[in-house]
Short mmCIF file of C-alpha atoms and ligand atoms in Angstrom, two decimals:
data_model
loop_
_atom_site.label_atom_id
_atom_site.label_comp_id
_atom_site.label_asym_id
_atom_site.label_seq_id
_atom_site.Cartn_x
_atom_site.Cartn_y
_atom_site.Cartn_z
CA MET A 6 -0.04 0.00 0.04
CA SER A 7 1.51 3.30 -1.11
CA ASP A 8 1.79 6.08 1.35
CA GLU A 9 2.24 8.74 -1.25
CA LEU A 10 -0.20 11.54 -0.76
CA LYS A 11 -1.91 12.82 -3.99
CA ARG A 12 -3.82 15.96 -2.91
CA GLY A 13 -7.07 16.37 -4.90
CA LEU A 14 -6.45 12.89 -6.32
CA GLU A 15 -4.64 14.69 -9.17
CA GLY A 16 -3.56 12.20 -11.82
CA VAL A 17 -4.61 9.15 -9.79
CA LEU A 18 -6.26 6.42 -11.87
CA VAL A 19 -9.33 5.08 -10.07
CA ALA A 20 -11.32 3.41 -12.87
CA GLU A 21 -11.32 2.33 -16.49
CA SER A 22 -13.85 4.07 -18.71
CA ALA A 23 -14.73 3.85 -22.46
CA LEU A 24 -16.88 6.91 -22.24
CA SER A 25 -14.80 10.01 -22.73
CA HIS A 26 -11.14 11.01 -22.88
CA VAL A 27 -9.61 14.36 -22.35
CA ASP A 28 -6.18 14.88 -23.69
CA GLY A 29 -5.23 18.00 -21.70
CA GLU A 30 -1.87 18.44 -23.48
CA ILE A 31 -3.14 18.82 -26.97
CA GLY A 32 -6.70 19.90 -26.02
CA LYS A 33 -8.66 17.01 -27.37
CA LEU A 34 -11.96 15.69 -26.08
CA VAL A 35 -13.66 12.48 -27.41
CA TYR A 36 -16.84 10.74 -26.52
CA ARG A 37 -16.48 6.98 -27.22
CA GLY A 38 -13.72 7.74 -29.73
CA TYR A 39 -15.60 10.53 -31.57
CA ASP A 40 -14.08 13.96 -31.54
CA ILE A 41 -16.17 16.44 -29.73
CA GLU A 42 -15.98 18.90 -32.73
CA ASP A 43 -17.65 16.27 -35.04
CA LEU A 44 -20.27 15.55 -32.39
CA ALA A 45 -21.03 19.15 -31.56
CA ARG A 46 -21.37 20.06 -35.17
CA GLY A 47 -23.01 16.90 -36.49
CA ALA A 48 -24.93 15.21 -33.77
CA SER A 49 -27.98 16.21 -31.60
CA TYR A 50 -27.83 15.93 -27.82
CA GLU A 51 -30.24 12.97 -28.10
CA GLU A 52 -27.68 11.16 -30.32
CA VAL A 53 -24.90 11.95 -27.93
CA LEU A 54 -27.01 10.48 -25.01
CA TYR A 55 -27.62 7.39 -27.07
CA LEU A 56 -23.98 7.10 -27.81
CA LEU A 57 -22.89 7.41 -24.15
CA TRP A 58 -25.59 5.11 -22.76
CA ASN A 59 -25.62 2.49 -25.39
CA GLY A 60 -21.98 2.40 -26.73
CA GLU A 61 -22.61 3.41 -30.28
CA LEU A 62 -24.25 6.01 -32.42
CA PRO A 63 -27.85 5.18 -33.30
CA SER A 64 -29.37 4.44 -36.66
CA ARG A 65 -32.18 6.89 -37.67
CA ALA A 66 -34.83 4.38 -36.52
CA GLU A 67 -33.07 3.86 -33.21
CA LEU A 68 -32.68 7.55 -32.62
CA ASP A 69 -36.36 8.20 -33.27
CA GLU A 70 -37.47 5.60 -30.96
CA PHE A 71 -34.84 6.76 -28.20
CA ALA A 72 -35.89 10.47 -28.68
CA ASP A 73 -39.67 9.58 -28.41
CA ASN A 74 -39.04 7.48 -25.25
CA LEU A 75 -37.18 10.38 -23.75
CA ALA A 76 -39.72 13.12 -24.70
CA ALA A 77 -42.54 10.89 -23.36
CA GLU A 78 -40.99 11.14 -19.81
CA ARG A 79 -40.75 14.95 -19.57
CA ALA A 80 -43.78 15.68 -17.41
CA VAL A 81 -43.25 15.87 -13.70
CA ASP A 82 -45.81 15.25 -10.89
CA ASP A 83 -47.75 18.33 -9.60
CA ASP A 84 -46.36 17.73 -6.21
CA VAL A 85 -42.81 18.27 -7.62
CA LEU A 86 -44.12 21.42 -9.44
CA ASP A 87 -45.58 22.55 -6.06
CA ALA A 88 -42.24 22.08 -4.35
CA VAL A 89 -40.41 23.94 -7.22
CA THR A 90 -42.91 26.85 -6.71
CA MET A 91 -42.26 26.93 -2.99
CA MET A 92 -38.61 27.01 -3.51
CA ALA A 93 -38.77 29.73 -6.10
CA ASP A 94 -41.03 31.86 -3.80
CA ALA A 95 -38.61 31.36 -1.06
CA GLY A 96 -35.70 32.66 -3.11
CA GLU A 97 -33.94 29.42 -3.38
CA SER A 98 -31.12 29.48 -6.05
CA PRO A 99 -31.91 27.41 -9.07
CA MET A 100 -28.97 24.94 -8.54
CA ALA A 101 -30.13 24.20 -4.90
CA ALA A 102 -33.83 23.89 -6.22
CA LEU A 103 -32.72 21.46 -8.91
CA ARG A 104 -30.83 19.33 -6.33
CA THR A 105 -33.88 19.27 -3.96
CA ALA A 106 -36.29 18.50 -6.89
CA THR A 107 -34.13 15.76 -8.47
CA SER A 108 -34.00 14.06 -5.08
CA MET A 109 -37.82 14.45 -4.77
CA LEU A 110 -38.47 12.96 -8.26
CA SER A 111 -37.58 9.51 -6.88
CA ALA A 112 -40.67 9.52 -4.87
CA TYR A 113 -42.62 9.34 -8.13
CA GLU A 114 -40.27 6.74 -9.88
CA PRO A 115 -42.34 3.75 -11.11
CA GLU A 116 -39.56 1.29 -10.78
CA ALA A 117 -38.31 2.52 -7.41
CA ASP A 118 -38.32 -1.04 -6.26
CA ALA A 119 -35.89 -2.33 -8.86
CA GLU A 120 -32.66 -3.61 -7.41
CA PRO A 121 -29.66 -1.35 -8.07
CA GLU A 122 -27.98 -4.37 -9.80
CA ASP A 123 -30.73 -4.12 -12.41
CA LEU A 124 -28.96 -1.85 -14.77
CA ASP A 125 -31.69 -1.90 -17.39
CA ALA A 126 -33.92 -0.33 -14.89
CA THR A 127 -31.19 2.13 -13.91
CA LEU A 128 -31.05 3.23 -17.43
CA ARG A 129 -34.85 3.67 -17.59
CA LYS A 130 -34.63 5.75 -14.44
CA GLY A 131 -31.72 7.67 -15.67
CA ARG A 132 -33.84 8.41 -18.82
CA ARG A 133 -36.60 9.73 -16.65
CA ILE A 134 -34.45 11.99 -14.62
CA THR A 135 -32.68 13.26 -17.79
CA ALA A 136 -36.04 13.99 -19.35
CA LYS A 137 -37.51 15.75 -16.24
CA ILE A 138 -34.63 17.97 -15.27
CA PRO A 139 -35.32 20.61 -18.03
CA THR A 140 -39.09 20.57 -16.92
CA VAL A 141 -38.15 21.30 -13.30
CA LEU A 142 -35.71 24.07 -14.30
CA ALA A 143 -37.96 25.73 -16.76
CA ALA A 144 -40.88 25.74 -14.25
CA PHE A 145 -38.63 27.21 -11.58
CA GLU A 146 -37.64 30.09 -13.76
CA ARG A 147 -41.19 30.58 -15.06
CA VAL A 148 -42.56 30.78 -11.44
CA ARG A 149 -39.73 33.16 -10.42
CA GLN A 150 -40.77 35.45 -13.26
CA GLY A 151 -44.42 35.31 -12.07
CA GLU A 152 -45.47 33.18 -15.05
CA GLU A 153 -47.30 29.78 -15.22
CA PRO A 154 -45.07 26.80 -16.03
CA VAL A 155 -45.29 25.74 -19.68
CA GLU A 156 -46.17 22.01 -20.25
CA PRO A 157 -43.46 20.16 -22.35
CA ASP A 158 -44.04 19.65 -25.91
CA PRO A 159 -43.02 16.09 -26.98
CA GLU A 160 -42.85 17.25 -30.58
CA LEU A 161 -39.83 19.36 -29.87
CA SER A 162 -36.18 18.32 -29.29
CA HIS A 163 -34.63 18.17 -25.79
CA ALA A 164 -32.96 21.54 -26.52
CA GLY A 165 -35.94 23.14 -28.31
CA ASN A 166 -38.35 22.06 -25.75
CA PHE A 167 -36.32 23.42 -22.77
CA LEU A 168 -36.17 26.86 -24.54
CA TYR A 169 -39.89 26.58 -25.35
CA MET A 170 -40.66 25.78 -21.67
CA LEU A 171 -38.49 28.57 -20.50
CA THR A 172 -39.85 31.37 -22.65
CA GLY A 173 -43.32 30.00 -23.88
CA ALA A 174 -42.32 30.49 -27.42
CA GLU A 175 -40.84 28.01 -29.80
CA PRO A 176 -37.20 28.88 -30.31
CA ASP A 177 -35.78 29.96 -33.77
CA ASP A 178 -33.53 27.44 -35.50
CA VAL A 179 -30.22 29.29 -34.60
CA SER A 180 -31.12 29.29 -30.81
CA GLU A 181 -32.21 25.62 -30.80
CA GLU A 182 -29.12 24.57 -32.66
CA THR A 183 -26.84 26.73 -30.50
CA PHE A 184 -28.21 25.32 -27.26
CA ASP A 185 -28.28 21.76 -28.54
CA MET A 186 -24.62 22.18 -29.19
CA ALA A 187 -23.95 23.61 -25.84
CA LEU A 188 -25.65 20.61 -24.43
CA THR A 189 -23.54 18.16 -26.43
CA LEU A 190 -20.32 20.02 -25.37
CA HIS A 191 -21.16 19.63 -21.74
CA ALA A 192 -22.52 16.04 -21.77
CA ASP A 193 -19.34 14.36 -20.42
CA HIS A 194 -15.84 15.00 -19.54
CA GLY A 195 -13.96 12.13 -17.90
CA LEU A 196 -13.74 11.76 -14.19
CA ASN A 197 -14.35 15.45 -13.17
CA ALA A 198 -15.47 16.38 -9.64
CA SER A 199 -19.24 15.81 -10.23
CA THR A 200 -18.87 12.65 -12.13
CA PHE A 201 -16.60 11.26 -9.59
CA THR A 202 -19.03 12.22 -6.90
CA SER A 203 -21.73 10.22 -8.79
CA ILE A 204 -19.63 7.14 -9.07
CA VAL A 205 -18.52 7.23 -5.47
CA ILE A 206 -22.13 7.35 -4.48
CA GLY A 207 -22.94 4.57 -7.21
CA SER A 208 -20.12 2.41 -5.94
CA THR A 209 -22.02 1.82 -2.61
CA MET A 210 -24.82 0.48 -4.96
CA ALA A 211 -27.03 3.46 -4.10
CA ASP A 212 -29.65 4.38 -6.56
CA ILE A 213 -29.21 6.60 -9.62
CA TYR A 214 -31.36 9.50 -8.02
CA SER A 215 -28.77 9.71 -5.14
CA CYS A 216 -25.89 9.74 -7.80
CA VAL A 217 -27.39 12.43 -9.92
CA THR A 218 -28.45 14.47 -6.83
CA GLY A 219 -24.79 14.28 -5.51
CA GLY A 220 -23.50 15.17 -8.95
CA ILE A 221 -25.61 18.45 -8.92
CA GLY A 222 -24.23 19.40 -5.55
CA ALA A 223 -20.71 18.88 -6.70
CA LEU A 224 -21.19 20.80 -9.93
CA SER A 225 -22.55 23.79 -8.03
CA GLY A 226 -19.22 24.99 -6.56
CA SER A 227 -17.24 27.95 -8.22
CA LEU A 228 -14.21 25.76 -9.02
CA HIS A 229 -16.39 23.55 -11.24
CA GLY A 230 -19.62 24.40 -12.90
CA GLY A 231 -20.23 27.66 -11.05
CA ALA A 232 -17.58 29.26 -13.02
CA ASN A 233 -19.83 29.97 -16.17
CA GLN A 234 -21.91 32.28 -13.96
CA ASP A 235 -18.76 33.78 -12.51
CA VAL A 236 -17.51 34.66 -15.95
CA MET A 237 -20.71 36.53 -16.76
CA GLU A 238 -20.76 38.30 -13.45
CA MET A 239 -17.10 39.32 -14.26
CA LEU A 240 -18.19 40.82 -17.58
CA HIS A 241 -21.07 42.71 -15.93
CA GLU A 242 -18.56 43.94 -13.27
CA VAL A 243 -16.22 45.25 -15.97
CA ASP A 244 -19.16 46.83 -17.70
CA ALA A 245 -20.38 48.57 -14.40
CA SER A 246 -16.80 49.69 -13.78
CA ASP A 247 -14.96 52.67 -15.19
CA LYS A 248 -12.26 50.38 -16.43
CA ASP A 249 -11.63 48.65 -19.75
CA PRO A 250 -11.51 44.93 -19.62
CA VAL A 251 -7.78 44.87 -19.61
CA GLN A 252 -7.34 47.21 -16.73
CA TRP A 253 -9.93 45.21 -14.89
CA ALA A 254 -8.12 41.91 -15.42
CA LYS A 255 -4.80 43.58 -14.62
CA ASP A 256 -6.08 44.90 -11.31
CA THR A 257 -7.81 41.65 -10.37
CA ARG A 258 -4.62 39.76 -10.91
CA GLU A 259 -2.48 42.34 -9.05
CA ALA A 260 -5.00 41.99 -6.06
CA GLY A 261 -4.33 38.09 -6.13
CA GLY A 262 -7.64 37.27 -7.73
CA ARG A 263 -8.36 34.59 -10.31
CA ILE A 264 -9.99 35.18 -13.65
CA PRO A 265 -12.97 32.85 -13.93
CA GLY A 266 -12.94 30.71 -17.05
CA PHE A 267 -9.31 30.33 -17.09
CA GLY A 268 -7.37 27.34 -16.01
CA HIS A 269 -8.34 23.68 -15.89
CA ARG A 270 -7.10 20.84 -13.84
CA VAL A 271 -6.59 18.72 -17.06
CA TYR A 272 -6.35 21.05 -19.97
CA LYS A 273 -2.91 22.74 -20.28
CA VAL A 274 -4.02 24.40 -23.49
CA LYS A 275 -7.29 26.00 -24.68
CA ASP A 276 -10.32 23.79 -24.01
CA PRO A 277 -11.60 22.43 -27.39
CA ARG A 278 -15.17 23.22 -26.15
CA ALA A 279 -14.03 26.80 -25.56
CA LYS A 280 -13.03 27.08 -29.14
CA ILE A 281 -16.34 25.84 -30.52
CA LEU A 282 -18.41 28.15 -28.33
CA GLU A 283 -16.03 31.07 -29.08
CA GLU A 284 -17.06 30.55 -32.69
CA LYS A 285 -20.76 30.49 -31.66
CA LEU A 286 -20.45 33.68 -29.68
CA ARG A 287 -18.68 35.37 -32.64
CA ASP A 288 -21.72 34.35 -34.94
CA LEU A 289 -24.34 35.36 -32.40
CA SER A 290 -22.56 38.72 -31.63
CA GLU A 291 -22.08 39.64 -35.43
CA SER A 292 -25.59 38.43 -36.46
CA SER A 293 -27.20 40.55 -33.51
CA GLY A 294 -24.85 43.45 -33.90
CA ASP A 295 -24.18 43.27 -30.14
CA THR A 296 -20.45 42.50 -29.76
CA LYS A 297 -19.94 43.72 -26.16
CA TRP A 298 -19.31 40.50 -24.39
CA LEU A 299 -17.31 39.13 -27.42
CA ASP A 300 -15.03 42.30 -27.24
CA TYR A 301 -14.55 41.95 -23.54
CA THR A 302 -13.65 38.25 -23.52
CA THR A 303 -11.38 38.77 -26.51
CA ALA A 304 -9.49 41.61 -24.82
CA ILE A 305 -9.23 39.64 -21.57
CA GLU A 306 -7.96 36.56 -23.34
CA GLU A 307 -5.48 38.44 -25.36
CA TYR A 308 -4.13 40.30 -22.31
CA LEU A 309 -3.77 36.94 -20.28
CA THR A 310 -2.08 35.38 -23.15
CA ASP A 311 0.40 38.23 -23.60
CA GLU A 312 1.07 38.05 -19.83
CA GLY A 313 2.12 34.50 -20.33
CA LEU A 314 -0.70 32.77 -18.49
CA VAL A 315 -1.68 30.60 -21.44
CA GLU A 316 1.97 29.57 -21.91
CA LYS A 317 1.86 28.50 -18.26
CA GLY A 318 -1.07 26.19 -18.92
CA ILE A 319 -3.85 28.47 -17.66
CA ALA A 320 -5.82 28.74 -20.72
CA PRO A 321 -9.56 29.52 -21.40
CA ASN A 322 -11.90 26.73 -20.49
CA VAL A 323 -15.51 26.06 -21.65
CA ASP A 324 -16.93 28.37 -19.08
CA PHE A 325 -15.10 31.31 -20.55
CA TYR A 326 -17.57 31.54 -23.50
CA SER A 327 -20.62 29.57 -22.51
CA GLY A 328 -22.05 32.42 -20.32
CA SER A 329 -22.03 34.97 -23.07
CA VAL A 330 -23.54 32.44 -25.47
CA TYR A 331 -26.33 31.77 -23.03
CA ASP A 332 -26.80 35.44 -22.57
CA HIS A 333 -27.34 35.91 -26.28
CA LEU A 334 -30.00 33.16 -25.94
CA GLY A 335 -31.74 35.21 -23.26
CA ILE A 336 -31.03 32.69 -20.48
CA PRO A 337 -30.69 34.30 -16.97
CA MET A 338 -27.16 34.07 -15.44
CA ASP A 339 -28.03 31.88 -12.52
CA MET A 340 -29.46 29.30 -14.73
CA TYR A 341 -26.11 28.61 -16.45
CA THR A 342 -24.84 26.18 -13.94
CA PRO A 343 -28.31 24.33 -13.89
CA ILE A 344 -28.10 24.00 -17.68
CA PHE A 345 -24.69 22.49 -17.24
CA ALA A 346 -26.27 20.07 -14.88
CA MET A 347 -29.15 19.35 -17.29
CA SER A 348 -26.49 18.25 -19.93
CA ARG A 349 -23.99 16.44 -17.59
CA ALA A 350 -26.66 14.37 -16.01
CA GLY A 351 -26.25 12.21 -19.18
CA GLY A 352 -22.57 11.71 -18.44
CA TRP A 353 -23.20 11.03 -14.71
CA ILE A 354 -25.71 8.41 -15.53
CA ALA A 355 -23.42 6.70 -18.16
CA HIS A 356 -20.43 6.79 -15.75
CA THR A 357 -22.41 5.46 -12.82
CA MET A 358 -23.81 2.56 -14.81
CA GLU A 359 -20.36 1.76 -16.46
CA TYR A 360 -18.92 1.66 -12.95
CA GLN A 361 -21.53 -0.42 -11.45
CA GLU A 362 -21.35 -3.00 -14.04
CA ASP A 363 -17.85 -4.03 -12.58
CA ASN A 364 -18.31 -2.39 -9.22
CA ARG A 365 -15.81 -1.91 -6.37
CA LEU A 366 -16.65 0.24 -3.44
CA ILE A 367 -14.59 3.50 -3.61
CA ARG A 368 -12.92 3.92 -0.35
CA PRO A 369 -9.53 5.88 -0.32
CA ARG A 370 -7.65 6.66 2.89
CA ALA A 371 -6.42 9.78 4.58
CA ARG A 372 -3.08 10.16 6.37
CA TYR A 373 -3.92 10.49 9.99
CA THR A 374 -2.29 13.76 11.37
CA GLY A 375 -4.27 13.82 14.65
CA PRO A 376 -2.84 13.01 18.15
CA GLU A 377 -2.12 9.37 19.22
CA ASN A 378 -3.12 7.89 22.60
CA ALA A 379 -5.16 10.80 23.78
CA GLU A 380 -6.38 10.22 27.34
CA PHE A 381 -10.14 10.13 27.63
CA VAL A 382 -11.63 12.11 30.27
CA PRO A 383 -15.48 11.67 31.07
CA ILE A 384 -17.37 14.78 30.37
CA ASP A 385 -18.03 15.83 33.94
CA GLU A 386 -14.41 15.66 34.70
CA ARG A 387 -13.25 17.82 31.84
N1 ACO B 410 -6.58 33.05 -13.03
C1 ACO B 410 -5.40 33.51 -12.56
N2 ACO B 410 -4.38 32.47 -12.14
C2 ACO B 410 -4.84 31.29 -12.10
C3 ACO B 410 -6.02 30.85 -12.46
C4 ACO B 410 -7.02 31.76 -12.97
N3 ACO B 410 -8.23 31.41 -13.29
N4 ACO B 410 -6.20 29.51 -12.32
C5 ACO B 410 -4.97 29.06 -11.82
N5 ACO B 410 -4.14 30.06 -11.75
C6 ACO B 410 -2.92 30.09 -11.24
C7 ACO B 410 -2.85 29.90 -9.68
O1 ACO B 410 -2.91 31.02 -8.92
C8 ACO B 410 -1.66 29.16 -9.43
O2 ACO B 410 -0.54 30.06 -9.42
P1 ACO B 410 0.78 29.89 -8.48
O3 ACO B 410 1.41 28.60 -8.85
O4 ACO B 410 1.49 31.19 -8.76
O5 ACO B 410 0.18 29.90 -7.11
C9 ACO B 410 -1.38 28.23 -10.68
O6 ACO B 410 -2.14 28.99 -11.60
C10 ACO B 410 -2.05 26.77 -10.51
O7 ACO B 410 -3.22 26.88 -9.96
P2 ACO B 410 -3.95 25.78 -9.19
O8 ACO B 410 -5.18 26.18 -8.45
O9 ACO B 410 -2.99 24.90 -8.53
O10 ACO B 410 -4.42 24.90 -10.49
P3 ACO B 410 -5.59 23.70 -10.30
O11 ACO B 410 -5.26 22.84 -11.47
O12 ACO B 410 -5.73 23.15 -9.06
O13 ACO B 410 -6.78 24.58 -10.68
C11 ACO B 410 -8.81 25.46 -11.47
C12 ACO B 410 -7.74 24.43 -11.64
C13 ACO B 410 -9.42 25.30 -10.05
C14 ACO B 410 -9.97 25.22 -12.54
C15 ACO B 410 -8.36 26.82 -11.48
O14 ACO B 410 -7.60 27.07 -12.71
C16 ACO B 410 -9.33 27.90 -11.11
O15 ACO B 410 -9.56 28.33 -10.02
N6 ACO B 410 -9.88 28.50 -12.42
C17 ACO B 410 -10.95 29.48 -12.16
C18 ACO B 410 -12.28 28.87 -12.06
C19 ACO B 410 -12.82 28.20 -13.16
O16 ACO B 410 -12.73 28.59 -14.30
N7 ACO B 410 -13.28 26.82 -13.12
C20 ACO B 410 -13.82 26.04 -14.16
C21 ACO B 410 -13.12 24.79 -14.51
S1 ACO B 410 -13.73 23.99 -15.91
C22 ACO B 410 -15.20 23.29 -15.40
O17 ACO B 410 -15.30 22.93 -14.22
C23 ACO B 410 -16.05 23.14 -16.37
#
């Protein structure tokens, strides 16, 4: 047994996985061997889910059946909608509301009694969770805006239906395609913190609702999924200040602050997902004539590159661009991380099932640094 301490488990191999691979040195991401760029540009989120959950890309007929089955599971029980309404009224954050609602969905799971070893049942449960998360999120946002939730439309795609439930209007093609692409880009990413959380929970043979609920909790932190919102907040802060973006970034660094959306535990070069979203941001900015966020992000990236940060391996990650893209789609800032969860749920479910197929309880050790042989004194004598 090695006594070498690996803080943050950096670089430690804990499982084998055929799902996704991140090559952080050259900035490459593949899902089951397919380059993320090909998938983002050529496949729908439903196709990507099928690929992750079933091991191969679907035929047209397989995809139609899969997408229909997914769409058929979108409705959530009224009790869950009531709970979502209560949380929205109480001012809960959408990420916390999603965590609570996902956990609550298990009370309405028709196969709740299935054994965790029954991976076919787990897959069906995972499908229900994935289908219902957008409904929960959109309802939360509608209630918060003083509007009635919009019922899901099974004729629309996963991406299109979410935007429809959020706004009450069917999205245009560009918005639907862009959002679908964002979902594909976020669907899986090796053993990141939230996916690892899911498989740790799954390794106890806990049910998939617990695994996804845990994943949402892990994703909510600012070092992980929360960074996309931080980037947007940064852009607003720059806008509200009397500084230009470069001066703002300079002052932040001089004060010892980090620039959100920069740096990644695995990527040492620019994140391939960031490159694709940057292109989307450029298209959306140019077609709308509103290039403010594009100008700010470009200026900050150029400045940090000139400062040698990128050369040191602190390069733009996916979050550096996703927020501005969502802003162009009219999505509120605090929904960015929940949207990330909505997509990544597919990856959490795929990894949990893959791990449970050849399960081994995950149980690492900590090096004990506390006292030895402390003498116990009963409470009344202390
Ligand atoms: N801005 C400025 N400097 C940075 C940044 C940043 N965003 N990120 C890292 N650095 C610097 C650190 O200050 C440190 O410098 P030092 O060696 O002089 O002390 C060095 O780079 C290494 O930093 P670590 O924290 O050790 O790197 P680690 O691999 O642990 O961190 C992390 C990765 C947490 C993502 C970090 O880069 C960060 O905090 N980034 C900002 C938050 C963010 O964008 N998170 C999203 C990640 S992607 C995702 O989850 C989808």
